[in-house]
mmCIF file of C-alpha atoms in Angstrom:
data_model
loop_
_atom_site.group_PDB
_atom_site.id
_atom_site.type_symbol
_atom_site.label_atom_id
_atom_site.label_comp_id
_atom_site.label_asym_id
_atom_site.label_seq_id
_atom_site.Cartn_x
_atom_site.Cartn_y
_atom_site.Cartn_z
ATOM 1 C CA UNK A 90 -28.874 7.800 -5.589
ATOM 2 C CA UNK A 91 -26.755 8.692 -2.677
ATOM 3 C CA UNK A 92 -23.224 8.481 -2.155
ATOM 4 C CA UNK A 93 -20.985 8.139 0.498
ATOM 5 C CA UNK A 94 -19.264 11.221 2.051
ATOM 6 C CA UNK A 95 -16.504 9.628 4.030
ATOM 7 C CA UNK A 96 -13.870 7.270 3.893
ATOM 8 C CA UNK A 97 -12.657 4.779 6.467
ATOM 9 C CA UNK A 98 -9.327 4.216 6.931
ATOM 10 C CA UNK A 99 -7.228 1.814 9.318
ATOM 11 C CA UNK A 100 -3.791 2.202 8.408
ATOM 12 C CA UNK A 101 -1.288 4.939 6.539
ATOM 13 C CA UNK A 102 -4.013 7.130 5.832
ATOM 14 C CA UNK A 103 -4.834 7.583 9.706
ATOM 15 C CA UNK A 104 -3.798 10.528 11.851
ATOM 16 C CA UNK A 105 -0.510 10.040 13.309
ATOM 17 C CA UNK A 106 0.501 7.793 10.377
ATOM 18 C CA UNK A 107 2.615 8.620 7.404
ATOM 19 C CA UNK A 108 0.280 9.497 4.923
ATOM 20 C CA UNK A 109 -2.040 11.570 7.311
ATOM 21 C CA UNK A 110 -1.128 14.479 5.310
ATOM 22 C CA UNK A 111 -1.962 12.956 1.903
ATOM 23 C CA UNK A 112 -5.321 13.772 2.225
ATOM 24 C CA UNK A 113 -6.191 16.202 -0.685
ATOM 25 C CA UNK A 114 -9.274 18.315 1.414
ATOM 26 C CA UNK A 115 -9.946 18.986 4.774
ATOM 27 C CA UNK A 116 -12.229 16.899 6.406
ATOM 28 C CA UNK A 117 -15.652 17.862 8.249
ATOM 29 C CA UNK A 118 -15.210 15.000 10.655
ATOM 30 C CA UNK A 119 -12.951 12.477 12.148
ATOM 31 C CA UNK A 120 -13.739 10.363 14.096
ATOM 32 C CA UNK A 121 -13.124 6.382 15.877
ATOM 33 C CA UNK A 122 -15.196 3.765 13.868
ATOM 34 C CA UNK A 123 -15.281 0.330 13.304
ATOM 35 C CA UNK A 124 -16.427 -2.171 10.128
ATOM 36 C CA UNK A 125 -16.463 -5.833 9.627
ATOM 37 C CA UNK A 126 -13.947 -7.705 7.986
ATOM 38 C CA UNK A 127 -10.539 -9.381 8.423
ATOM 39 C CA UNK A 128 -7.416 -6.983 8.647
ATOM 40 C CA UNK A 129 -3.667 -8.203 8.336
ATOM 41 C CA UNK A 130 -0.477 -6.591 8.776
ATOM 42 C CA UNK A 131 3.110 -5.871 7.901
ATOM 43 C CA UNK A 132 5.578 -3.380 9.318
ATOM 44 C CA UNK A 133 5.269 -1.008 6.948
ATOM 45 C CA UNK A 134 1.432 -1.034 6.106
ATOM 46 C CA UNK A 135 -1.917 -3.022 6.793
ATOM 47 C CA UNK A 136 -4.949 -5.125 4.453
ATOM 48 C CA UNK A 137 -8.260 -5.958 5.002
ATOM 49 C CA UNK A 138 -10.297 -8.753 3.303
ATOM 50 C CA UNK A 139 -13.990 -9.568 4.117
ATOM 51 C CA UNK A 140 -14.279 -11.012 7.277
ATOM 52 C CA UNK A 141 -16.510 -10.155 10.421
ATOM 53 C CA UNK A 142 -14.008 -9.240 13.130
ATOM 54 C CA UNK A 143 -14.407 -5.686 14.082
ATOM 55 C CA UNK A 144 -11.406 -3.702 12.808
ATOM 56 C CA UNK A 145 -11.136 -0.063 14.743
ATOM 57 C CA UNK A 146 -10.127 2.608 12.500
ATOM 58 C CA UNK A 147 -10.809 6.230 10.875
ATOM 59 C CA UNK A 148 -14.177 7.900 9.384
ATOM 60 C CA UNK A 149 -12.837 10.708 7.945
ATOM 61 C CA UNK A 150 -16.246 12.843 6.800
ATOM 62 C CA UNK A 151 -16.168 15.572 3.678
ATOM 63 C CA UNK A 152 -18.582 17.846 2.313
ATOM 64 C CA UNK A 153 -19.887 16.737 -1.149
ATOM 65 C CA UNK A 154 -17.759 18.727 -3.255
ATOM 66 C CA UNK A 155 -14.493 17.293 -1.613
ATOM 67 C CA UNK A 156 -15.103 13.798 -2.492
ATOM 68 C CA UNK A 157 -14.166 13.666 -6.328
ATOM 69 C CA UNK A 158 -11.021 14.729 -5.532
ATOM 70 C CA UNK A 159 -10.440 12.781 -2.347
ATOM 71 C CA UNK A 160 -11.577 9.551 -3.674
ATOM 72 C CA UNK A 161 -8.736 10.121 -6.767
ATOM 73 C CA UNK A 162 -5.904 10.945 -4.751
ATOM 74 C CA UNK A 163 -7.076 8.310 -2.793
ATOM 75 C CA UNK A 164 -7.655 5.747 -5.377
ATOM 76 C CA UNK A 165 -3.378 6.700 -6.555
ATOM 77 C CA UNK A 166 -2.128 5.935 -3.145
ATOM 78 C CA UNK A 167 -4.188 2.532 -2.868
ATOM 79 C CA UNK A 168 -3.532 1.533 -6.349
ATOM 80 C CA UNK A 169 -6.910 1.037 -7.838
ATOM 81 C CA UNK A 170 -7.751 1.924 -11.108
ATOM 82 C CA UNK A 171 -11.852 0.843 -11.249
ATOM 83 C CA UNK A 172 -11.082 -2.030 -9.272
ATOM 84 C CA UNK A 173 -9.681 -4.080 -12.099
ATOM 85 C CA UNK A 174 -7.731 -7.673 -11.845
ATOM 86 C CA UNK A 175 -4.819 -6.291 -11.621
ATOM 87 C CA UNK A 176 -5.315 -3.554 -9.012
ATOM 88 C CA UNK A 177 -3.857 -3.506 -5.665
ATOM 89 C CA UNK A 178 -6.667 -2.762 -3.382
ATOM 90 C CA UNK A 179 -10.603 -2.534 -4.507
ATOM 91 C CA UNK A 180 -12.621 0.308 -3.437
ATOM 92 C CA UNK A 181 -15.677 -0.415 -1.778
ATOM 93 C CA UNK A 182 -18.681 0.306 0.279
ATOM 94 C CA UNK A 183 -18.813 -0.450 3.420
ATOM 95 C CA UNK A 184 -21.210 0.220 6.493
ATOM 96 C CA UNK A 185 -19.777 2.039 9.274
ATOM 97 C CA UNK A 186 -20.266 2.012 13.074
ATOM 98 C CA UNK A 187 -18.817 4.368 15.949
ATOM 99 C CA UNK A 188 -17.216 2.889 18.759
ATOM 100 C CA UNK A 189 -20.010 2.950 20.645
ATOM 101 C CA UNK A 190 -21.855 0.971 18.291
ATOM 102 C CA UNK A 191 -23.929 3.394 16.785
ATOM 103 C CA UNK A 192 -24.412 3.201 12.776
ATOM 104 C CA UNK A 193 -22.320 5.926 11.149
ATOM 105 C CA UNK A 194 -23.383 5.224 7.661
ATOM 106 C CA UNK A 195 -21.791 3.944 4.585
ATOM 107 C CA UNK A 196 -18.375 5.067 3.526
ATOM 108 C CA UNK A 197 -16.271 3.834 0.842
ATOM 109 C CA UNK A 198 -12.594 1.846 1.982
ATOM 110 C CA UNK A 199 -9.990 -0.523 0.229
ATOM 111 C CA UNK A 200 -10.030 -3.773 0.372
ATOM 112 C CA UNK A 201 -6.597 -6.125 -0.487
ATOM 113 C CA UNK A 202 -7.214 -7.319 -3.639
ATOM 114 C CA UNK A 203 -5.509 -10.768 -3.436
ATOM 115 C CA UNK A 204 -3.888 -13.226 -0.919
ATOM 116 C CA UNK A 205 -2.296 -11.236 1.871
ATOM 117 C CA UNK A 206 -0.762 -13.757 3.089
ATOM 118 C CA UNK A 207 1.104 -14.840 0.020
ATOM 119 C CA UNK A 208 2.058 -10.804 0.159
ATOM 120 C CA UNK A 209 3.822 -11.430 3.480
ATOM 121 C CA UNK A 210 0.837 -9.888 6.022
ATOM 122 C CA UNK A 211 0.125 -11.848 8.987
ATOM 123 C CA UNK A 212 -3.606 -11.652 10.597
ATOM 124 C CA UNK A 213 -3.705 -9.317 13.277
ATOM 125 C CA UNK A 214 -4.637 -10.701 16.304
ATOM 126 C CA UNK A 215 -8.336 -9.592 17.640
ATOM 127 C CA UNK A 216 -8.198 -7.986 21.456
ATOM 128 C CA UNK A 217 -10.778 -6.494 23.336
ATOM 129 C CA UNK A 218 -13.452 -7.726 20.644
ATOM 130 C CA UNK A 219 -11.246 -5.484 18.345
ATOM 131 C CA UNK A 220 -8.069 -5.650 15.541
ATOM 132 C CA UNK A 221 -5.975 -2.896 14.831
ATOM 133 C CA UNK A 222 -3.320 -1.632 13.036
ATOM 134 C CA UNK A 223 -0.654 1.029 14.368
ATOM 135 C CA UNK A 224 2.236 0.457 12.598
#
């Protein structure tokens, strides 16, 4: 079986955001990428539940090796622990295109793990055929 060897990311995590630097290894690849699902905001970061909007974000590529340790610092800063009840976000798999539409492959990402809106996100608004979250 075949894992994943990136990680998409559409908020803190991103370059230019406050956790860019986080990021336990340095990456192969970034690069703009889109999946499916809903995305929501607050000021100080974003959500995602499934949904089929585009939202525009980060694949951030790493060699094999890298990804143990990514995925746990990773998992810390989302608050997932196995994706129990009680987590904040779940980890998950998700497929992955380029802007240009072309499939990128599967990468893992973190999806909110309850209401966002009872959590005080608002839906961002989709523009251009896109959502996106810049802080």
């Amino acid at each position: 079986m075949s894992f994943p060897r990136g990680v998409f990311v559409y908020g803190t995590l991103k370059r230019g955001q406050c956790r860019e630097h986080a990021w336990p290894a340095v990456p192969r690849d970034i690069r703009p990428a889109w999946i499916r699902a809903r995305l929501f905001g607050r000021a100080d970061y974003p959500a995602i539940t499934a949904g089929e909007d585009r939202v525009v974000g980060e694949l951030w590529t790493f060699d094999d090796g890298q990804m143990d340790s990514v995925l746990r610092v990773l998992d810390q800063i989302e608050g997932t622990s196995g994706n129990q009840p009680h987590d904040l976000y779940h980890r998950h798999v998700v497929q992955v295109s380029g802007l240009d539409d072309h499939p990128l492959g599967d990468a893992y990402t973190y999806f909110y793990n309850s209401d966002p809106a009872r959590d005080g996100f608002q839906p961002v608004a989709v523009a251009n055929g896109c959502s996106r979250w810049d802080g």
